[in-house]
Coordinates of C-alpha atoms and ligand atoms in Angstrom, one line a residue:
M1 CA -25.7 9.1 -33.0
D2 CA -22.3 8.1 -34.3
G3 CA -20.4 10.6 -36.3
R4 CA -16.9 12.0 -37.1
I5 CA -14.8 14.9 -36.0
T6 CA -15.0 17.6 -38.7
G7 CA -13.0 20.3 -37.0
I8 CA -10.8 21.0 -33.9
S9 CA -9.9 24.2 -32.3
G10 CA -8.2 23.8 -29.0
P11 CA -10.7 22.1 -26.6
T12 CA -13.6 22.9 -29.0
V13 CA -14.5 20.2 -31.5
T14 CA -17.1 20.1 -34.2
I15 CA -18.7 16.8 -35.1
D16 CA -21.3 15.7 -37.6
C17 CA -23.5 13.5 -35.4
E18 CA -27.2 13.8 -35.6
G19 CA -29.9 13.5 -33.0
L20 CA -27.8 15.0 -30.2
R21 CA -29.2 17.1 -27.4
L22 CA -27.8 20.3 -25.9
S23 CA -25.5 19.4 -22.9
E24 CA -25.4 15.8 -24.0
M25 CA -22.2 14.0 -23.1
V26 CA -20.2 12.9 -26.1
L27 CA -17.2 10.6 -26.4
V28 CA -14.8 12.1 -28.8
G29 CA -12.0 10.5 -30.8
D30 CA -10.3 7.1 -30.7
A31 CA -9.3 8.0 -27.1
R32 CA -13.0 8.5 -26.2
L33 CA -12.4 11.9 -24.5
T34 CA -15.3 13.2 -22.6
G35 CA -17.1 16.3 -24.0
E36 CA -20.4 18.1 -23.8
V37 CA -22.5 19.5 -26.6
V38 CA -22.5 23.3 -26.2
R39 CA -24.0 24.3 -29.6
L40 CA -26.3 22.5 -32.0
G41 CA -26.9 23.0 -35.7
E42 CA -28.4 20.8 -38.4
R43 CA -26.1 17.8 -38.8
R44 CA -23.4 19.6 -36.8
A45 CA -22.6 20.0 -33.1
V46 CA -20.0 21.9 -31.3
V47 CA -18.5 20.0 -28.4
Q48 CA -16.6 21.3 -25.5
V49 CA -14.0 18.6 -24.7
Y50 CA -13.0 18.3 -21.0
E51 CA -9.7 16.6 -21.6
D52 CA -6.5 17.4 -23.4
T53 CA -7.2 17.4 -27.1
R54 CA -3.6 17.3 -28.3
G55 CA -3.2 14.5 -30.8
L56 CA -6.8 14.4 -31.8
S57 CA -7.4 14.5 -35.6
V58 CA -10.3 15.2 -38.0
G59 CA -12.1 12.1 -39.1
E60 CA -11.8 10.3 -35.8
P61 CA -15.1 8.9 -34.5
A62 CA -17.5 10.7 -32.1
R63 CA -20.5 9.2 -30.3
G64 CA -23.3 10.7 -28.3
T65 CA -24.0 8.9 -25.0
G66 CA -27.6 9.8 -24.9
R67 CA -27.3 11.4 -21.4
L68 CA -26.5 14.8 -20.1
L69 CA -23.3 15.5 -18.2
S70 CA -24.1 13.8 -15.0
A71 CA -22.9 12.9 -11.6
M72 CA -23.3 9.5 -10.0
L73 CA -25.0 9.8 -6.6
G74 CA -25.1 7.1 -3.9
P75 CA -23.2 5.7 -1.0
G76 CA -19.4 5.9 -1.2
L77 CA -19.1 9.6 -2.2
L78 CA -17.8 10.6 1.2
S79 CA -14.0 10.7 1.7
A80 CA -13.5 10.6 -2.1
M81 CA -11.5 13.0 -4.2
Y82 CA -12.9 13.7 -7.7
D83 CA -12.0 15.8 -10.6
G84 CA -14.5 18.2 -12.2
L85 CA -16.0 15.3 -14.2
Q86 CA -16.3 13.2 -11.0
R87 CA -13.5 10.8 -11.9
P88 CA -12.2 9.2 -8.7
L89 CA -8.7 10.6 -8.6
E90 CA -7.3 8.4 -6.0
R91 CA -8.5 5.2 -7.5
L92 CA -7.3 6.3 -10.9
N93 CA -4.0 7.1 -9.4
E94 CA -3.7 3.5 -8.1
L95 CA -4.6 2.3 -11.6
N96 CA -2.6 4.6 -13.9
G97 CA -0.2 6.6 -11.8
P98 CA -0.5 10.3 -11.1
F99 CA -1.5 11.4 -14.6
I100 CA -5.0 11.2 -15.8
V101 CA -5.0 9.0 -18.9
S102 CA -7.5 10.4 -21.3
G103 CA -10.5 8.3 -22.0
K104 CA -9.6 5.7 -19.3
S105 CA -12.4 5.8 -16.9
L106 CA -13.6 4.3 -13.7
P107 CA -17.1 4.8 -12.3
P108 CA -17.2 7.5 -9.7
L109 CA -18.5 5.0 -7.1
D110 CA -16.9 1.7 -6.2
L111 CA -19.3 -0.9 -7.8
E112 CA -17.8 -3.8 -5.9
R113 CA -18.2 -2.5 -2.4
S114 CA -21.2 -3.7 -0.4
W115 CA -23.6 -1.6 1.6
R116 CA -26.1 -2.5 4.2
F117 CA -29.7 -1.9 3.0
L118 CA -32.5 -1.6 5.6
P119 CA -35.9 -1.7 4.0
A120 CA -38.6 0.6 5.4
L121 CA -41.5 -1.4 4.0
A122 CA -42.5 -5.0 3.7
A123 CA -42.4 -6.6 0.2
G124 CA -45.8 -6.3 -1.4
S125 CA -46.4 -2.7 -0.2
E126 CA -47.7 0.0 -2.4
V127 CA -45.6 3.2 -2.6
R128 CA -46.2 6.7 -3.9
P129 CA -43.6 8.7 -5.7
G130 CA -41.1 10.0 -3.1
G131 CA -42.1 7.3 -0.6
L132 CA -39.3 5.8 1.5
L133 CA -38.2 2.4 0.4
G134 CA -35.4 2.0 2.8
E135 CA -32.0 3.3 4.0
I136 CA -28.5 2.5 3.1
R137 CA -25.8 3.1 5.8
E138 CA -22.7 5.0 4.9
G139 CA -20.6 5.5 8.1
A140 CA -22.6 7.8 10.3
F141 CA -25.0 8.8 7.5
S142 CA -28.1 7.3 6.1
H143 CA -29.0 7.4 2.4
L144 CA -32.7 7.5 2.0
L145 CA -33.8 5.5 -1.0
L146 CA -37.0 7.0 -2.3
A147 CA -39.4 5.6 -4.8
G148 CA -39.2 7.3 -8.2
R149 CA -42.7 6.4 -9.1
A150 CA -45.9 4.8 -7.7
G151 CA -46.4 1.1 -7.7
V152 CA -46.3 -2.1 -5.8
V153 CA -42.8 -3.1 -4.5
T154 CA -42.5 -6.9 -4.7
R155 CA -38.9 -7.4 -3.8
L156 CA -37.3 -5.6 -0.9
T157 CA -34.7 -7.4 1.2
D158 CA -32.6 -6.5 4.3
G159 CA -29.0 -7.3 3.5
E160 CA -25.7 -6.3 1.9
F161 CA -25.8 -5.1 -1.7
T162 CA -23.2 -3.7 -4.2
L163 CA -24.3 -0.8 -6.4
R164 CA -24.6 -3.3 -9.3
Q165 CA -27.3 -5.3 -7.5
P166 CA -30.9 -4.1 -7.3
V167 CA -32.1 -3.6 -3.7
A168 CA -35.7 -3.7 -4.7
A169 CA -38.1 -4.3 -7.6
Y170 CA -41.6 -3.2 -8.7
A171 CA -44.3 -5.7 -9.6
D172 CA -43.7 -5.0 -13.3
G173 CA -40.1 -6.1 -12.9
E174 CA -38.4 -2.6 -12.9
E175 CA -35.4 -2.8 -10.6
V176 CA -34.3 -0.2 -8.1
F177 CA -30.7 0.5 -7.4
A178 CA -28.9 2.3 -4.6
S179 CA -27.3 4.8 -6.9
L180 CA -28.5 7.1 -9.6
Q181 CA -27.3 9.5 -12.3
W182 CA -28.2 13.2 -12.1
P183 CA -27.5 15.9 -14.7
V184 CA -25.1 18.3 -12.9
R185 CA -26.5 21.5 -14.5
R186 CA -30.0 20.8 -13.3
P187 CA -30.8 21.6 -9.6
R188 CA -32.2 18.6 -7.7
P189 CA -35.9 18.8 -6.7
F190 CA -37.3 19.5 -3.3
R191 CA -40.8 20.2 -1.9
R192 CA -40.2 23.9 -1.0
K193 CA -37.6 26.4 0.0
L194 CA -37.6 27.9 3.5
A195 CA -36.0 31.1 4.7
P196 CA -32.7 30.6 6.3
S197 CA -33.1 31.2 10.1
R198 CA -30.2 29.6 11.9
P199 CA -26.5 30.5 11.9
L200 CA -23.8 28.4 10.4
I201 CA -21.1 28.5 13.1
T202 CA -17.7 28.9 11.4
G203 CA -15.7 29.3 14.6
Q204 CA -14.2 32.5 13.2
R205 CA -15.1 35.3 15.7
V206 CA -15.2 38.1 13.1
I207 CA -17.6 36.1 11.0
D208 CA -19.9 34.6 13.6
F209 CA -20.1 37.8 15.7
L210 CA -20.0 40.6 13.2
F211 CA -21.1 39.1 9.8
P212 CA -22.9 35.8 10.6
I213 CA -23.7 33.4 7.8
A214 CA -27.0 31.5 7.7
R215 CA -27.3 27.8 7.2
G216 CA -28.6 27.6 3.7
G217 CA -27.1 31.0 3.0
S218 CA -24.2 32.1 0.8
A219 CA -21.1 34.1 1.5
I220 CA -18.3 35.3 -0.7
F221 CA -14.9 36.6 0.3
P222 CA -12.9 38.4 -2.4
G223 CA -9.3 39.1 -1.7
G224 CA -6.0 39.6 -3.5
F225 CA -3.1 37.2 -3.6
G226 CA -1.9 36.2 -0.1
T227 CA -4.9 37.7 1.8
G228 CA -5.7 34.3 3.3
K229 CA -8.5 33.0 1.1
T230 CA -7.3 29.4 1.0
I231 CA -6.5 29.3 4.7
L232 CA -9.9 30.7 5.5
E233 CA -11.7 28.1 3.3
Q234 CA -9.7 25.3 4.8
T235 CA -10.2 26.5 8.4
I236 CA -13.9 26.7 7.8
A237 CA -13.9 23.3 6.2
K238 CA -12.4 21.8 9.3
F239 CA -14.6 23.5 11.9
A240 CA -18.0 24.5 10.5
D241 CA -20.9 22.9 12.4
V242 CA -22.4 21.2 9.4
D243 CA -22.9 17.5 8.7
L244 CA -20.9 17.5 5.5
V245 CA -18.5 19.5 3.5
V246 CA -17.9 19.6 -0.2
Y247 CA -14.6 21.3 -0.9
V248 CA -13.9 22.5 -4.5
G249 CA -10.4 23.3 -5.4
C250 CA -11.0 25.2 -8.5
G251 CA -7.9 26.3 -10.5
E252 CA -5.7 26.8 -7.5
R253 CA -2.4 25.1 -6.7
G254 CA -2.4 21.3 -6.6
N255 CA -0.1 21.0 -3.6
E256 CA -2.6 22.9 -1.5
M257 CA -5.2 20.2 -2.3
A258 CA -2.8 17.5 -1.4
E259 CA -2.1 19.2 1.9
V260 CA -5.8 19.5 2.6
L261 CA -6.4 15.8 2.0
E262 CA -3.5 14.8 4.2
E263 CA -4.7 17.0 7.0
F264 CA -8.3 15.9 6.8
R265 CA -7.2 12.3 7.0
T266 CA -5.4 12.8 10.3
L267 CA -7.7 15.4 12.0
S268 CA -11.0 14.5 13.6
D269 CA -14.2 16.4 13.4
R270 CA -14.7 18.4 16.5
W271 CA -18.5 17.9 16.4
T272 CA -18.5 14.1 16.0
G273 CA -15.0 12.9 16.7
T274 CA -14.8 10.9 13.4
P275 CA -12.0 11.7 10.9
L276 CA -12.7 14.9 9.1
L277 CA -12.3 13.2 5.7
S278 CA -15.3 11.0 6.4
R279 CA -17.6 14.0 6.3
T280 CA -15.8 15.6 3.3
I281 CA -15.9 15.2 -0.5
V282 CA -13.1 16.9 -2.4
V283 CA -13.5 18.1 -6.0
A284 CA -10.2 19.1 -7.4
N285 CA -9.6 20.8 -10.7
T286 CA -6.3 22.4 -9.9
S287 CA -4.3 24.8 -12.1
N288 CA -2.5 21.9 -13.8
M289 CA -5.6 20.2 -14.9
P290 CA -7.7 20.9 -18.1
V291 CA -9.5 24.3 -17.9
A292 CA -12.7 23.1 -19.4
A293 CA -13.4 20.5 -16.7
R294 CA -12.9 23.3 -14.2
E295 CA -16.0 24.9 -15.6
A296 CA -18.0 21.7 -14.9
S297 CA -16.4 21.1 -11.5
I298 CA -18.6 23.5 -9.5
Y299 CA -21.7 21.8 -10.9
T300 CA -20.5 18.3 -10.1
A301 CA -19.8 19.5 -6.6
V302 CA -23.1 21.3 -6.0
T303 CA -25.0 18.2 -7.3
M304 CA -23.3 16.0 -4.8
A305 CA -24.0 18.6 -2.1
E306 CA -27.7 18.7 -3.0
Y307 CA -27.9 15.0 -3.0
Y308 CA -26.8 14.9 0.7
R309 CA -29.0 17.9 1.5
D310 CA -31.9 15.7 0.1
Q311 CA -31.1 13.2 2.9
G312 CA -32.0 15.9 5.4
L313 CA -28.4 16.9 6.1
H314 CA -26.7 20.3 6.5
V315 CA -24.1 20.6 3.8
L316 CA -21.5 23.3 3.2
L317 CA -20.0 23.8 -0.2
L318 CA -16.7 25.7 -0.2
A319 CA -15.0 26.8 -3.4
D320 CA -11.5 28.2 -3.9
S321 CA -11.9 30.1 -6.1
I322 CA -15.0 31.0 -8.1
S323 CA -12.9 33.4 -10.2
R324 CA -11.0 30.5 -11.7
W325 CA -14.3 29.0 -12.7
G326 CA -15.3 32.3 -14.3
E327 CA -12.0 32.4 -16.2
A328 CA -12.7 28.9 -17.5
L329 CA -16.1 30.0 -18.6
R330 CA -14.5 32.9 -20.4
E331 CA -12.0 30.7 -22.2
I332 CA -14.7 28.4 -23.4
S333 CA -16.8 31.3 -24.5
S334 CA -14.0 32.8 -26.5
S335 CA -13.1 29.5 -28.1
L336 CA -16.8 29.3 -29.2
E337 CA -16.3 32.8 -30.7
E338 CA -19.2 34.2 -28.7
M339 CA -19.7 37.9 -28.4
P340 CA -17.7 39.0 -25.3
G341 CA -19.1 41.2 -22.6
E342 CA -17.3 43.1 -19.9
E343 CA -13.6 42.2 -19.7
G344 CA -14.1 39.4 -22.2
Y345 CA -16.4 37.4 -19.9
P346 CA -19.5 36.1 -21.7
T347 CA -22.6 38.2 -21.3
Y348 CA -24.3 35.3 -19.4
L349 CA -21.6 35.3 -16.6
S350 CA -23.9 37.0 -14.2
S351 CA -27.0 34.8 -14.8
R352 CA -24.9 31.6 -14.6
L353 CA -23.5 32.7 -11.3
A354 CA -26.9 33.6 -10.0
A355 CA -28.3 30.2 -11.0
F356 CA -25.4 28.5 -9.2
I357 CA -25.7 30.5 -6.0
E358 CA -29.5 30.0 -6.1
R359 CA -28.8 26.3 -5.5
A360 CA -27.9 27.2 -1.9
G361 CA -30.9 27.2 0.5
V362 CA -32.8 25.5 3.3
V363 CA -35.3 23.1 1.8
E364 CA -38.1 20.7 2.8
T365 CA -36.9 17.6 1.0
L366 CA -39.2 15.3 -1.1
S367 CA -39.2 13.0 1.9
G368 CA -40.3 15.8 4.2
R369 CA -37.0 16.4 6.0
I370 CA -35.2 19.7 6.4
G371 CA -31.9 19.9 4.7
S372 CA -29.6 22.9 3.9
L373 CA -26.9 23.7 1.5
S374 CA -24.7 26.7 2.3
M375 CA -22.0 28.1 0.1
I376 CA -18.8 30.0 1.0
L377 CA -17.0 31.1 -2.1
A378 CA -13.5 32.6 -2.4
V379 CA -13.1 35.2 -5.1
S380 CA -9.7 36.2 -6.4
P381 CA -10.1 39.4 -8.4
P382 CA -7.0 40.2 -10.5
G383 CA -5.0 43.0 -8.9
A384 CA -7.5 42.9 -5.9
D385 CA -9.8 45.1 -8.0
F386 CA -13.2 44.6 -6.6
T387 CA -15.0 46.4 -9.4
E388 CA -14.3 43.5 -11.8
P389 CA -17.2 41.5 -13.2
I390 CA -17.0 38.3 -11.1
T391 CA -16.8 40.1 -7.8
Q392 CA -19.6 42.4 -8.8
A393 CA -21.8 39.5 -10.0
C394 CA -21.2 37.5 -6.8
L395 CA -22.0 40.6 -4.7
R396 CA -25.4 40.8 -6.1
Y397 CA -26.4 37.3 -5.1
A398 CA -24.5 36.4 -1.9
G399 CA -25.9 37.1 1.5
V400 CA -22.6 37.8 3.2
F401 CA -19.8 39.8 1.8
L402 CA -16.4 39.5 3.5
M403 CA -13.8 41.7 2.0
L404 CA -10.3 40.5 2.5
D405 CA -7.9 43.5 2.8
S406 CA -4.3 43.3 1.6
S407 CA -3.1 45.9 4.1
L408 CA -4.5 43.8 7.0
A409 CA -2.8 40.7 5.6
H410 CA 0.5 42.7 5.3
R411 CA 0.2 43.5 9.0
R412 CA -0.5 39.8 9.6
H413 CA -4.0 40.6 10.8
F414 CA -5.7 37.3 9.9
P415 CA -8.5 36.6 8.9
A416 CA -7.9 39.8 7.0
I417 CA -11.6 40.6 6.9
A418 CA -12.1 44.4 6.5
W419 CA -14.8 45.1 9.2
Q420 CA -15.6 48.5 7.7
Q421 CA -16.5 47.2 4.2
S422 CA -18.0 43.8 5.0
Y423 CA -21.6 43.0 5.7
S424 CA -24.2 40.3 6.3
L425 CA -27.7 40.5 5.1
Y426 CA -28.9 37.8 7.4
G427 CA -30.4 40.0 10.1
E428 CA -32.8 39.6 12.9
E429 CA -33.5 35.8 12.6
L430 CA -29.8 35.0 13.3
Q431 CA -29.5 37.7 16.0
S432 CA -32.4 36.3 18.0
H433 CA -30.9 32.8 17.8
F434 CA -27.6 34.1 19.2
R435 CA -29.4 36.1 21.9
E436 CA -31.5 33.1 23.0
Q437 CA -28.9 30.3 22.6
V438 CA -25.6 32.0 23.2
A439 CA -25.7 35.2 25.1
A440 CA -28.5 37.6 25.9
G441 CA -26.3 40.6 25.3
W442 CA -25.1 39.4 21.9
S443 CA -26.8 42.1 19.8
D444 CA -26.0 44.9 22.2
M445 CA -22.3 43.9 22.3
Q446 CA -22.3 43.6 18.5
R447 CA -23.6 47.1 18.2
R448 CA -21.2 48.5 20.7
C449 CA -18.2 46.7 19.1
R450 CA -19.2 48.2 15.7
E451 CA -19.6 51.7 17.1
L452 CA -16.2 51.5 18.8
L453 CA -14.5 50.3 15.6
Q454 CA -16.2 53.0 13.6
R455 CA -15.2 55.7 16.1
E456 CA -11.6 54.4 15.9
A457 CA -11.6 54.9 12.1
S458 CA -12.6 58.5 12.4
L459 CA -10.1 59.1 15.3
R460 CA -7.4 57.6 13.2
E461 CA -8.0 60.3 10.6
V462 CA -7.8 63.0 13.3
A463 CA -4.7 61.4 14.7
E464 CA -3.0 61.5 11.3
V465 CA -3.4 65.3 11.4
V466 CA -2.8 66.2 15.1
G467 CA -0.7 63.1 16.1
A468 CA -1.8 60.5 18.6
E469 CA -0.6 62.8 21.5
G470 CA -3.0 65.5 20.3
L471 CA -6.0 63.2 21.1
Q472 CA -8.0 63.5 24.3
D473 CA -7.6 60.9 27.0
E474 CA -11.0 59.3 26.3
D475 CA -10.1 59.0 22.7
R476 CA -6.8 57.4 23.4
L477 CA -8.6 55.0 25.8
L478 CA -11.0 54.2 22.9
M479 CA -8.1 53.5 20.6
W480 CA -6.5 51.3 23.2
I481 CA -9.7 49.1 23.5
T482 CA -10.2 48.9 19.8
G483 CA -6.5 47.8 19.4
R484 CA -7.3 45.0 21.9
I485 CA -10.5 44.1 20.0
R486 CA -8.5 43.9 16.8
D487 CA -5.7 41.8 18.2
E488 CA -7.5 39.6 20.6
F489 CA -10.9 39.3 19.0
L490 CA -10.9 39.9 15.3
C491 CA -7.6 38.2 14.7
Q492 CA -7.5 34.4 14.9
N493 CA -4.4 32.4 14.2
A494 CA -5.3 29.4 12.0
Y495 CA -2.3 27.5 13.3
S496 CA -3.1 27.8 17.0
E497 CA -5.5 26.4 19.5
D498 CA -7.6 29.5 18.8
A499 CA -8.3 28.4 15.2
F500 CA -11.8 27.5 16.3
C501 CA -13.7 29.7 18.7
P502 CA -17.2 28.6 19.8
P503 CA -19.7 31.6 19.9
E504 CA -20.1 31.2 23.6
R505 CA -16.4 31.9 24.1
A506 CA -16.5 34.7 21.6
A507 CA -19.3 36.3 23.6
A508 CA -17.5 35.9 26.9
Q509 CA -14.3 37.5 25.3
M510 CA -16.2 40.4 24.0
A511 CA -18.1 40.9 27.3
E512 CA -14.8 41.0 29.1
L513 CA -13.3 43.5 26.7
L514 CA -16.3 45.8 27.0
A515 CA -16.4 45.5 30.8
W516 CA -12.7 46.5 31.0
Y517 CA -13.4 49.5 28.8
D518 CA -16.4 50.5 30.9
A519 CA -14.4 50.3 34.1
A520 CA -11.5 52.2 32.6
Q521 CA -13.7 55.0 31.4
K522 CA -15.2 55.3 34.8
R523 CA -11.9 55.5 36.5
L524 CA -10.7 58.0 34.0
K525 CA -13.6 60.2 34.8
E526 CA -12.8 59.8 38.5
G527 CA -9.4 61.2 37.9
A528 CA -7.1 58.2 37.3
L529 CA -4.3 58.8 34.9
L530 CA -4.6 57.3 31.4
D531 CA -1.0 56.1 31.3
D532 CA -1.5 54.3 34.6
L533 CA -4.7 52.6 33.4
L534 CA -3.0 51.4 30.2
S535 CA 0.2 50.2 31.7
E536 CA -1.8 48.4 34.5
D537 CA -3.8 46.7 31.7
A538 CA -0.7 45.7 29.8
R539 CA 0.9 44.3 32.9
G540 CA -2.2 42.6 34.0
R541 CA -2.6 40.7 30.8
K542 CA 1.1 39.7 30.7
G543 CA 1.0 38.4 34.3
Ligands
LIG601 N1 -5.9 32.7 9.9 C1 -4.6 32.8 9.6 N2 -3.7 32.6 10.6 C2 -2.4 32.6 10.4 N3 -1.8 32.8 9.2 C3 -2.6 33.0 8.2 C4 -4.1 33.0 8.3 N4 -4.6 33.2 7.1 C5 -3.6 33.4 6.2 N5 -2.4 33.3 6.9 C6 -1.1 33.4 6.2 O1 -1.2 34.0 5.0 C7 -0.6 33.2 4.0 C8 -1.4 33.3 2.7 O2 -2.6 32.7 2.8 P1 -3.4 32.0 1.6 O3 -4.7 31.5 2.2 O4 -2.6 31.0 0.9 O5 -3.7 33.3 0.7 P2 -4.5 33.3 -0.7 O6 -5.2 32.0 -0.9 O7 -5.5 34.4 -0.5 O8 -3.5 33.6 -1.7 C9 -0.6 31.8 4.6 O9 0.4 31.0 4.1 C10 -0.4 32.1 6.1 O10 1.0 32.3 6.4
LIG602 MG1 -5.1 30.6 -2.3

């Protein structure tokens, strides 16, 4: 499987190795740059190199590794920051300084660190495939070690182990380790998929109340520059009621990622009180890092997310932004001289995105637990044009569509989610949960709130023609309450105490707004003056 480089074109390299497989990882050149086989011919393979290829020359060696582009899974992933190829950025930083040195690698997990292993069986027991061998503790979490095959387990000891040491062995001598390699482009297996039925609380009123996301569901929010995508992703990363967050910084600014890390280190999780970072994995392929690895980054991230889902946990994958992934795919495709589709994206853009979003879901795991993987993806359409291919493809597969509106952002209405255009396809299951667990009137209030906002939109059109003074008193009252709904309910300042709002509080706030409106309507009918009602309300809230 050894060969030589026969051609180089940017990040795309042809080599003359034989016996390679598609998607096999290849080490290219004297610097042993990481690459992946993307096209195979007889005695010729095209390799996508994930590192800077400058300085590489024809004739340098290339070698197949025999395995597919994989992620290492096991204890120690939490709190880490990886690049798109799962290189541990912080540990590399300590070793080499802030620049990734091509070809210099460190394993994704610390092989020297010890972990406590608690066997679930006595030595000599027989196991079936998927049977529980034991648990490894990582902070508040348990990694379940499952048998890969049937057999008699002869060695199984309670104690401290590093990832280099086997924690168990079969009768035939095969050893079992606490970590494993998994090809990132292949979804991890589960027993069966279940329909999402519970909400994922984001703490953002406009989302939880009007456009709820299901645990195991997917949401996208497309928005132009400055509409608050990054702030929204980060705010949800901090507050979402999930066990674990995998945050992918894909092609965005590096300083934003540094800020996230710093903040997560100091803040604690409002659900458990432990530092936020200990429930977070960061995957960063920022704008200053190689484009090709950006394409791989979302797969590395989702594979780690699935791995924790398989432990029966609720995991949320956040990506900022999926558009930069699409652009990386386009660049790779064009360097391979593939036939371009719409706007230069490869024709398989949509099916790739579908397959990726498909990896979200609620599952019964191989060990019989329930785990979920939810996705919230930011989309940054160029020129805020929502008809472009990536937004359109995401729209087809995501369950919640939250459109970020530049004009709302200009008015500093944040989160700038356009309530007229957005929608959630997770219907009655989530509604009944909110009615039963949060507030009996949840669905009624939601319906009324939508109706009011809708009426406001049509009244605005009228007011543009006749002027606000030309409106009837009831209509002006309606516009007053919707103004309050927008300012006090739909807006949420990410830098204030209000950054997280539990659904109970959201329901109480909405109930109060609607009760005020009902009372005001009644008094108006009884002859009160509108201006008196409004100024009384304004004064009352100030005082
Ligand atoms: N929820 C929010 N509360 C307060 N300010 C916000 C909020 N969301 C966005 N902003 C403001 O908008 C700016 C741009 O947001 P950002 O997330 O960087 O936009 P994008 O990633 O879409 O380009 C932020 O720097 C912040 O000032
Ligand atoms: Mg941003």
